Short mmCIF file of C-alpha atoms in Angstrom, two decimals:
data_model
loop_
_atom_site.label_atom_id
_atom_site.label_comp_id
_atom_site.label_asym_id
_atom_site.label_seq_id
_atom_site.Cartn_x
_atom_site.Cartn_y
_atom_site.Cartn_z
CA MET A 86 -1.87 -72.80 -3.87
CA LEU A 87 0.60 -70.24 -5.15
CA THR A 88 -0.96 -67.38 -7.11
CA ALA A 89 0.46 -65.46 -10.06
CA ARG A 90 1.35 -62.68 -7.61
CA ASP A 91 3.36 -65.19 -5.59
CA LEU A 92 5.18 -66.38 -8.70
CA ALA A 93 5.81 -62.92 -10.18
CA PRO A 94 9.16 -62.19 -8.42
CA ALA A 95 10.63 -65.55 -9.35
CA LEU A 96 9.48 -65.42 -12.97
CA THR A 97 10.64 -61.82 -13.37
CA ARG A 98 14.05 -62.66 -11.92
CA TYR A 99 14.42 -65.63 -14.24
CA ALA A 100 13.24 -63.68 -17.30
CA VAL A 101 15.75 -60.88 -16.70
CA ARG A 102 18.56 -63.42 -16.35
CA LEU A 103 17.57 -65.13 -19.59
CA HIS A 104 17.12 -62.01 -21.71
CA GLU A 105 20.34 -60.47 -20.34
CA ARG A 106 22.28 -63.50 -21.49
CA ILE A 107 20.61 -63.59 -24.90
CA GLY A 108 21.66 -59.96 -25.44
CA ALA A 109 20.40 -56.89 -27.31
CA ALA A 110 19.70 -58.54 -30.64
CA HIS A 111 16.10 -58.77 -31.83
CA HIS A 112 14.62 -61.89 -30.28
CA VAL A 113 11.68 -63.60 -28.64
CA ALA A 114 11.76 -66.14 -25.82
CA SER A 115 9.59 -67.86 -23.29
CA PRO A 116 11.29 -67.56 -19.90
CA LEU A 117 8.26 -69.40 -18.53
CA GLY A 118 8.96 -72.37 -20.80
CA ALA A 119 12.53 -72.65 -19.51
CA TRP A 120 11.46 -72.11 -15.89
CA LEU A 121 8.87 -74.87 -16.16
CA ILE A 122 11.56 -77.43 -17.04
CA LEU A 123 13.40 -76.55 -13.83
CA ALA A 124 10.19 -76.51 -11.78
CA LEU A 125 9.19 -79.96 -12.97
CA MET A 126 12.62 -81.30 -12.05
CA ALA A 127 12.07 -79.89 -8.54
CA GLY A 128 9.73 -82.82 -7.97
CA ALA A 129 12.78 -85.09 -7.78
CA ALA A 130 13.35 -83.80 -4.24
CA ASP A 131 10.33 -85.86 -3.16
CA VAL A 132 11.69 -89.16 -4.49
CA ASP A 133 12.72 -91.54 -1.74
CA GLU A 134 16.28 -92.79 -1.96
CA ALA A 135 17.02 -90.63 -4.99
CA GLY A 136 20.43 -89.81 -3.55
CA LEU A 137 20.23 -86.11 -4.31
CA THR A 138 22.59 -83.85 -2.39
CA ASP A 139 21.78 -80.63 -0.58
CA GLY A 140 24.03 -78.79 -3.02
CA GLN A 141 22.15 -80.08 -6.07
CA LEU A 142 18.79 -79.08 -4.62
CA ALA A 143 20.08 -75.68 -3.49
CA ALA A 144 21.42 -74.92 -6.99
CA LEU A 145 18.06 -75.72 -8.53
CA ALA A 146 16.17 -73.65 -5.95
CA ASP A 147 18.51 -70.71 -6.58
CA ALA A 148 17.80 -70.79 -10.31
CA LEU A 149 14.04 -71.11 -9.73
CA GLY A 150 13.91 -68.32 -7.15
CA LEU A 151 11.48 -70.42 -5.11
CA ASP A 152 11.66 -73.32 -2.71
CA LEU A 153 11.39 -76.61 -4.56
CA PRO A 154 7.98 -77.80 -3.26
CA SER A 155 6.38 -74.48 -4.22
CA ALA A 156 7.95 -74.47 -7.68
CA SER A 157 6.99 -78.09 -8.36
CA SER A 158 3.40 -77.52 -7.22
CA ALA A 159 3.08 -74.35 -9.32
CA ALA A 160 4.33 -76.07 -12.46
CA LYS A 161 1.99 -79.03 -12.06
CA THR A 162 -0.99 -76.75 -11.41
CA LEU A 163 -0.32 -74.64 -14.49
CA LEU A 164 0.22 -77.61 -16.76
CA SER A 165 -2.96 -79.35 -15.60
CA THR A 166 -5.22 -76.27 -15.98
CA ARG A 167 -6.65 -74.98 -19.25
CA HIS A 168 -6.67 -71.28 -20.17
CA PRO A 169 -8.55 -69.73 -23.13
CA ALA A 170 -5.50 -67.94 -24.56
CA VAL A 171 -2.59 -70.19 -23.57
CA ARG A 172 -2.21 -73.87 -24.35
CA ALA A 173 0.54 -75.88 -22.75
CA ALA A 174 1.82 -79.40 -23.24
CA VAL A 175 4.66 -81.35 -21.68
CA ALA A 176 6.30 -84.62 -22.62
CA THR A 177 8.87 -86.86 -20.96
CA TRP A 178 10.70 -89.47 -22.98
CA LEU A 179 13.11 -92.06 -21.52
CA ASP A 180 15.18 -94.88 -22.94
CA PRO A 181 13.67 -97.87 -21.04
CA ARG A 182 17.05 -99.58 -20.96
CA VAL A 183 18.43 -97.01 -18.52
CA THR A 184 15.49 -96.52 -16.19
CA THR A 185 15.96 -96.76 -12.44
CA PRO A 186 13.45 -97.00 -9.57
CA ALA A 187 14.24 -93.38 -8.65
CA MET A 188 13.62 -92.13 -12.18
CA ALA A 189 10.44 -94.21 -12.48
CA ALA A 190 9.12 -92.72 -9.23
CA PHE A 191 9.96 -89.22 -10.43
CA LEU A 192 8.20 -89.70 -13.77
CA ALA A 193 5.11 -91.21 -12.16
CA ALA A 194 4.49 -87.96 -10.27
CA LEU A 195 4.71 -85.72 -13.37
CA PRO A 196 1.66 -84.44 -15.32
CA THR A 197 3.28 -85.41 -18.60
CA GLU A 198 3.02 -87.56 -21.65
CA THR A 199 5.56 -90.34 -21.22
CA GLY A 200 7.13 -92.88 -23.51
CA PRO A 201 10.36 -94.03 -25.09
CA ILE A 202 12.67 -91.70 -27.01
CA PRO A 203 10.79 -90.99 -30.28
CA ALA A 204 12.13 -90.77 -33.79
CA GLN A 205 12.88 -87.23 -34.97
CA GLU A 206 9.82 -87.17 -37.21
CA ALA A 207 7.55 -88.03 -34.28
CA ALA A 208 9.19 -85.35 -32.11
CA ASP A 209 8.76 -82.82 -34.91
CA THR A 210 5.09 -83.79 -35.18
CA TRP A 211 4.69 -83.31 -31.41
CA ALA A 212 6.13 -79.79 -31.71
CA GLN A 213 3.89 -78.95 -34.66
CA GLU A 214 0.71 -80.30 -33.06
CA HIS A 215 1.25 -78.46 -29.78
CA THR A 216 2.16 -75.09 -31.35
CA ASP A 217 -0.52 -74.94 -34.08
CA GLY A 218 2.23 -75.43 -36.64
CA LEU A 219 4.08 -72.27 -35.62
CA ILE A 220 7.12 -74.39 -34.78
CA THR A 221 7.76 -77.14 -37.28
CA THR A 222 10.87 -78.83 -35.90
CA PHE A 223 11.62 -80.12 -32.41
CA PRO A 224 14.55 -77.99 -31.16
CA ILE A 225 16.87 -80.93 -30.48
CA ASP A 226 18.22 -83.22 -33.20
CA LEU A 227 17.55 -86.47 -31.38
CA ALA A 228 19.52 -88.63 -33.80
CA ALA A 229 22.64 -86.53 -33.35
CA VAL A 230 22.33 -86.19 -29.56
CA ASP A 231 21.21 -89.77 -28.88
CA PRO A 232 19.61 -88.95 -25.51
CA PHE A 233 18.74 -91.16 -22.55
CA PHE A 234 16.11 -88.75 -21.29
CA VAL A 235 14.13 -85.79 -22.70
CA LEU A 236 11.84 -83.36 -20.86
CA ALA A 237 10.05 -80.87 -23.13
CA ASN A 238 7.20 -78.39 -23.02
CA ALA A 239 5.28 -76.41 -25.63
CA LEU A 240 3.42 -73.12 -25.14
CA VAL A 241 1.24 -71.38 -27.73
CA SER A 242 -1.01 -68.29 -27.77
CA ARG A 243 -3.10 -66.86 -30.59
CA VAL A 244 -5.38 -63.87 -29.96
CA THR A 245 -7.25 -61.28 -32.03
CA TRP A 246 -7.56 -57.66 -30.93
CA VAL A 247 -11.06 -56.50 -30.00
CA GLU A 248 -10.51 -53.61 -32.42
CA PRO A 249 -7.88 -54.07 -35.15
CA MET A 250 -5.14 -51.50 -35.32
CA ARG A 251 -4.84 -49.39 -38.46
CA SER A 252 -1.89 -48.67 -40.69
CA ALA A 253 -0.14 -45.32 -40.26
CA ASP A 254 2.87 -43.53 -41.71
CA ALA A 255 6.06 -44.59 -39.98
CA HIS A 256 6.98 -40.96 -39.24
CA GLY A 257 4.50 -41.21 -36.37
CA LEU A 258 7.00 -43.44 -34.59
CA GLY A 259 8.93 -40.29 -33.65
CA PRO A 260 12.66 -40.12 -32.96
CA GLY A 261 14.70 -43.25 -33.29
CA PRO A 262 15.75 -45.59 -36.07
CA PHE A 263 12.38 -47.27 -36.66
CA ALA A 264 10.83 -44.21 -38.37
CA THR A 265 13.31 -44.52 -41.22
CA SER A 266 13.65 -48.29 -41.39
CA VAL A 267 9.97 -48.98 -42.23
CA ARG A 268 7.37 -47.17 -44.35
CA THR A 269 4.25 -48.00 -42.33
CA ALA A 270 3.49 -48.69 -38.68
CA LEU A 271 0.43 -49.48 -36.55
CA HIS A 272 -1.81 -46.90 -34.82
CA ALA A 273 -4.43 -47.33 -32.10
CA LEU A 274 -6.66 -45.03 -30.05
CA PRO A 275 -7.36 -45.60 -26.36
CA GLY A 276 -10.20 -48.00 -25.63
CA TYR A 277 -11.38 -50.94 -27.67
CA GLY A 278 -8.83 -53.20 -26.03
CA HIS A 279 -5.92 -50.74 -26.19
CA ARG A 280 -4.78 -49.08 -22.93
CA LEU A 281 -2.25 -46.28 -23.44
CA GLN A 282 -0.24 -44.74 -20.61
CA VAL A 283 2.93 -42.99 -19.58
CA GLU A 284 3.94 -44.68 -16.33
CA GLN A 285 6.56 -43.93 -13.73
CA SER A 286 9.24 -46.57 -13.29
CA ALA A 287 12.72 -47.07 -11.94
CA LEU A 288 13.96 -45.93 -15.36
CA GLY A 289 11.87 -42.74 -15.26
CA PRO A 290 8.74 -42.20 -17.37
CA VAL A 291 8.11 -44.94 -19.92
CA ALA A 292 5.53 -45.41 -22.68
CA VAL A 293 3.23 -48.37 -22.09
CA HIS A 294 0.82 -49.95 -24.57
CA ARG A 295 -1.40 -52.74 -23.26
CA ALA A 296 -3.23 -54.56 -26.04
CA SER A 297 -5.81 -56.96 -24.67
CA ALA A 298 -7.69 -59.79 -26.26
CA GLU A 299 -9.68 -62.59 -24.71
CA GLY A 300 -7.30 -64.15 -22.22
CA LEU A 301 -4.03 -62.38 -23.11
CA THR A 302 -2.56 -58.91 -22.58
CA VAL A 303 0.50 -57.90 -24.62
CA VAL A 304 2.41 -55.17 -22.78
CA SER A 305 4.90 -53.09 -24.80
CA VAL A 306 7.23 -50.79 -22.85
CA SER A 307 9.54 -48.15 -24.37
CA ALA A 308 12.11 -46.38 -22.20
CA ASP A 309 14.92 -43.94 -22.80
CA PRO A 310 17.33 -45.77 -25.13
CA GLU A 311 20.20 -45.00 -22.78
CA HIS A 312 19.03 -47.93 -20.67
CA SER A 313 20.12 -51.49 -21.37
CA PRO A 314 17.72 -54.06 -22.85
CA ALA A 315 17.92 -56.05 -19.62
CA ALA A 316 16.86 -53.03 -17.54
CA VAL A 317 13.95 -52.27 -19.88
CA LEU A 318 12.81 -55.89 -19.87
CA ASP A 319 12.98 -55.96 -16.08
CA THR A 320 10.81 -52.82 -16.00
CA ALA A 321 8.41 -54.32 -18.54
CA TYR A 322 7.92 -57.41 -16.40
CA ARG A 323 7.37 -55.32 -13.27
CA LEU A 324 4.81 -53.08 -14.98
CA ALA A 325 3.07 -56.00 -16.64
CA LEU A 326 2.74 -57.79 -13.30
CA ARG A 327 2.08 -54.69 -11.13
CA PRO A 328 -0.92 -55.58 -8.91
CA GLY A 329 -1.92 -52.00 -8.10
CA PRO A 330 -2.95 -49.03 -10.27
CA SER A 331 -0.44 -47.46 -12.60
CA VAL A 332 1.47 -44.36 -11.52
CA ALA A 333 1.48 -41.54 -14.08
CA PRO A 334 4.30 -38.99 -13.84
CA ARG A 335 3.01 -35.43 -13.23
CA ASP A 336 6.14 -33.55 -14.29
CA LEU A 337 6.31 -34.26 -18.02
CA GLU A 338 7.57 -31.29 -20.00
CA PRO A 339 5.84 -30.22 -23.22
CA GLY A 340 7.70 -31.33 -26.31
CA GLN A 341 9.32 -34.41 -27.66
CA GLY A 342 10.28 -37.16 -25.23
CA HIS A 343 12.17 -40.35 -25.84
CA SER A 344 8.99 -42.38 -26.48
CA PHE A 345 6.16 -39.82 -26.47
CA VAL A 346 5.33 -36.24 -27.52
CA VAL A 347 3.60 -33.93 -24.97
CA GLU A 348 1.35 -30.98 -25.84
CA ASP A 349 -0.15 -28.55 -23.25
CA ARG A 350 -3.06 -26.10 -23.68
CA ASN A 351 -5.24 -24.10 -21.29
CA GLY A 352 -8.62 -25.54 -20.38
CA TRP A 353 -10.97 -26.69 -17.64
CA VAL A 354 -9.49 -29.43 -15.47
CA THR A 355 -10.53 -31.50 -12.49
CA SER A 356 -7.22 -32.73 -11.04
CA PRO A 357 -6.08 -31.16 -7.71
CA ASP A 358 -2.68 -30.31 -9.18
CA GLY A 359 -4.22 -28.51 -12.15
CA ILE A 360 -3.17 -30.99 -14.79
CA ASP A 361 -5.51 -33.36 -16.58
CA MET A 362 -3.43 -35.78 -18.61
CA SER A 363 -4.69 -38.09 -21.32
CA VAL A 364 -2.90 -40.32 -23.77
CA VAL A 365 -4.63 -39.97 -27.10
CA GLY A 366 -2.92 -42.49 -29.34
CA VAL A 367 -0.02 -44.82 -29.96
CA THR A 368 2.11 -45.54 -33.00
CA ILE A 369 3.99 -48.80 -32.76
CA PRO A 370 5.66 -51.02 -35.34
CA ALA A 371 4.55 -54.42 -36.44
CA TRP A 372 7.13 -57.10 -35.73
CA SER A 373 7.86 -60.77 -35.82
CA ALA A 374 10.72 -62.85 -34.50
CA THR A 375 12.03 -66.39 -34.76
CA SER A 376 14.70 -67.38 -32.24
CA ASN A 377 16.65 -70.41 -31.13
CA HIS A 378 18.41 -70.32 -27.75
CA ASP A 379 21.07 -72.71 -26.46
CA LEU A 380 20.01 -72.56 -22.81
CA ALA A 381 22.80 -74.81 -21.59
CA GLU A 382 25.42 -72.47 -23.05
CA LEU A 383 23.87 -69.23 -21.73
CA GLY A 384 25.19 -69.78 -18.22
CA PRO A 385 24.72 -71.84 -15.07
CA GLU A 386 22.43 -69.20 -13.53
CA LEU A 387 19.64 -70.48 -15.78
CA GLY A 388 19.71 -73.76 -13.89
CA PHE A 389 20.13 -76.37 -16.60
CA GLY A 390 23.39 -77.60 -15.13
CA ALA A 391 21.50 -78.22 -11.90
CA VAL A 392 18.84 -80.08 -13.88
CA GLY A 393 21.55 -82.23 -15.43
CA ASP A 394 23.09 -83.05 -12.08
CA ILE A 395 19.73 -84.25 -10.79
CA VAL A 396 19.03 -86.34 -13.90
CA ARG A 397 22.45 -87.96 -13.70
CA THR A 398 21.83 -88.85 -10.06
CA LEU A 399 18.39 -90.29 -10.80
CA LEU A 400 19.76 -92.40 -13.66
CA ARG A 401 23.00 -93.33 -11.93
CA ARG A 402 24.98 -92.60 -15.09
CA ASP A 403 26.96 -89.83 -16.71
CA ALA A 404 25.39 -87.70 -19.44
CA ALA A 405 25.93 -84.42 -21.30
CA ASP A 406 23.39 -81.60 -20.94
CA VAL A 407 21.52 -80.30 -23.99
CA ALA A 408 18.93 -77.56 -23.38
CA VAL A 409 17.40 -75.62 -26.26
CA GLN A 410 14.40 -73.39 -26.91
CA SER A 411 12.79 -72.49 -30.23
CA ALA A 412 10.41 -69.52 -30.06
CA VAL A 413 8.37 -67.50 -32.57
CA ALA A 414 6.08 -64.46 -32.24
CA ARG A 415 4.20 -62.04 -34.49
CA PHE A 416 2.58 -58.68 -33.46
CA HIS A 417 0.38 -57.36 -36.26
CA ARG A 418 -2.72 -55.32 -37.10
CA GLU A 419 -5.18 -58.07 -36.24
CA GLY A 420 -3.60 -59.60 -33.14
CA PHE A 421 -0.68 -61.48 -31.62
CA GLU A 422 0.57 -65.04 -31.77
CA ALA A 423 3.54 -66.78 -30.21
CA ALA A 424 4.82 -70.25 -29.51
CA ALA A 425 7.83 -71.88 -27.88
CA VAL A 426 9.15 -75.38 -27.46
CA THR A 427 11.72 -75.85 -24.69
CA ALA A 428 13.58 -79.11 -24.29
CA TYR A 429 16.21 -80.58 -22.01
CA ALA A 430 17.99 -83.79 -22.96
CA ALA A 431 20.51 -85.92 -21.10
CA ALA A 432 22.73 -87.06 -23.96
CA ARG A 433 25.22 -89.86 -24.10
CA VAL A 434 28.68 -88.63 -23.19
CA GLY A 435 30.83 -88.08 -26.25
CA ILE A 436 28.02 -86.58 -28.30
CA PRO A 437 28.58 -82.80 -28.31
CA PRO A 438 25.59 -80.60 -27.47
CA GLN A 439 24.00 -78.85 -30.44
CA GLN A 440 24.89 -75.22 -31.21
CA ARG A 441 21.98 -74.41 -31.99
CA PRO A 442 -0.44 -34.17 -18.76
CA GLY A 443 -5.27 -25.70 -15.26
CA ILE A 444 -3.38 -27.75 -18.25
CA LEU A 445 -4.88 -30.16 -20.65
CA ARG A 446 -1.99 -32.36 -21.53
CA THR A 447 -2.13 -34.85 -24.37
CA VAL A 448 0.47 -37.48 -25.02
CA ARG A 449 1.07 -39.59 -28.08
CA LEU A 450 3.15 -42.68 -27.51
CA GLN A 451 5.86 -43.44 -30.02
CA PHE A 452 7.73 -46.70 -30.16
CA GLY A 453 10.49 -45.50 -32.44
CA HIS A 454 13.46 -47.38 -30.97
CA PRO A 455 14.05 -50.86 -29.51
CA TYR A 456 11.65 -51.77 -26.70
CA ALA A 457 10.42 -54.64 -24.57
CA VAL A 458 7.27 -56.76 -24.83
CA VAL A 459 5.70 -59.08 -22.24
CA ALA A 460 2.60 -61.19 -22.99
CA VAL A 461 0.62 -62.03 -19.84
CA ALA A 462 -2.27 -64.47 -19.48
CA SER A 463 -5.35 -62.59 -18.24
CA ALA A 464 -8.78 -63.47 -16.92
CA GLY A 465 -10.90 -63.48 -20.06
CA ASP A 466 -13.02 -66.62 -20.00
CA ALA A 467 -10.64 -68.24 -17.56
CA ARG A 468 -13.06 -68.31 -14.62
CA GLU A 469 -15.58 -70.23 -16.69
CA VAL A 470 -12.91 -72.66 -17.81
CA ALA A 471 -11.55 -73.30 -14.32
CA GLY A 472 -14.95 -73.33 -12.59
CA PRO A 473 -17.21 -70.68 -11.10
CA THR A 474 -15.43 -70.47 -7.73
CA GLN A 475 -11.81 -71.02 -8.72
CA ALA A 476 -9.54 -68.39 -10.22
CA ASN A 477 -7.47 -69.78 -13.06
CA PRO A 478 -3.82 -70.14 -11.98
CA TRP A 479 -2.64 -68.94 -15.39
CA ASN A 480 -4.12 -65.45 -14.85
CA GLY A 481 -1.26 -63.01 -14.38
CA ILE A 482 1.44 -65.42 -15.57
CA PRO A 483 3.91 -63.95 -18.12
CA VAL A 484 4.16 -66.45 -20.99
CA PHE A 485 6.31 -64.84 -23.68
CA SER A 486 8.60 -61.81 -23.85
CA ALA A 487 10.65 -60.12 -26.55
CA TRP A 488 13.16 -57.40 -27.30
CA VAL A 489 11.97 -55.65 -30.46
CA ALA A 490 14.86 -54.26 -32.47
CA GLU A 491 13.77 -55.11 -36.03
CA PRO A 492 10.39 -53.55 -36.96
CA GLU A 493 8.38 -54.55 -39.99
CA ASP A 494 6.15 -52.60 -42.36
CA ALA A 495 2.60 -52.87 -41.06
CA GLU A 496 1.16 -53.32 -44.55
CA ASP A 497 3.62 -56.09 -45.33
CA SER A 498 2.93 -57.82 -42.03
CA GLU A 499 -0.78 -58.17 -42.85
CA ASP A 500 0.02 -60.45 -45.78
CA SER A 501 3.05 -62.26 -44.39
CA GLN A 502 3.05 -65.91 -43.55
CA LYS A 503 3.09 -66.88 -39.91
CA PRO A 504 6.64 -67.53 -38.66
CA ALA A 505 7.82 -71.07 -38.33
CA ALA A 506 10.86 -72.00 -36.31
CA SER A 507 13.19 -74.88 -36.82
CA ALA A 508 16.20 -75.97 -34.88
#
């Protein structure tokens, strides 16, 4: 069975592609949700007499970043295993008038809910029920698209910090636009579920805040703003999924950095190089995001054209590709919550797709400019859920990620309603 470490390169590659195409605007997404659609379609390669070409299968494998059997097996394992902080659901709907033996064989091997194409209200209810009401509308207007076939998944996480963060003056965010765009931010000390570090990366030293709750770790990474959002998100994924210990830079200069402030004083130290470094606090903004992504329009590298080619071959009929994701997330004093519904539909041709630190060095992290966030499923109670001798396959899987460019006042965020997305 593939482990999270085995999947990490493929999921990181896919996430960077997706976020790069979405751009630098404030947004949240679930690259995992989109990747799972492709991975489930990889099972079509096992259907006898499906008529799939080597080119179709190669295009899908290229988008997945894995061979098709491995991707298909990984998706089925994840979707059939419970995790304490991540709930997943998948549904497949098909117009019975267009079914074929190849499509029937493909559907029979999927770990999905199956049935005919539902009415919009029923699809909306499915989205609401499987995201705890965070997403209220199914991302595809089924009446307008009139699909033959729909494959959808829902992911939701809701966690509470072991120790709530406290409100702090926004000036603690340091240099960057956030300190003047909000009045209050969030502050946390190391420990009590908050791990604070300056880590070495391909982009140089970056500020890293890992907030952990039972079953989920939300990793926020702030780099020098000269780097592109895609590069910072790539670094965030790599640090979030790094299997070994973190690497702290030893050459930080005292003073103000891009995402931290460094202070040195003389004292007794234990490190061989004469520098004992500790990170003593973090100031980070509250934020929320609601996003809708037209995955089919973001480029063929995301693989939904390959999915469409396979569906058309299985059904022996032409169809237009519609692929959309609705995602929401909220990072606040008490915890973190996020949800996404991703859907692919093969629509009747003619119906247009929807547009839808001898030195004692202390460091204070400051998330004062746009930064990346990756939420990763962690062990928590997972071993008990999966069984005493089996590690949960969700552990180490990145579920949601975001580019935070629009902070919110921490005090306001405590009283705000949870975000709800609609198509």
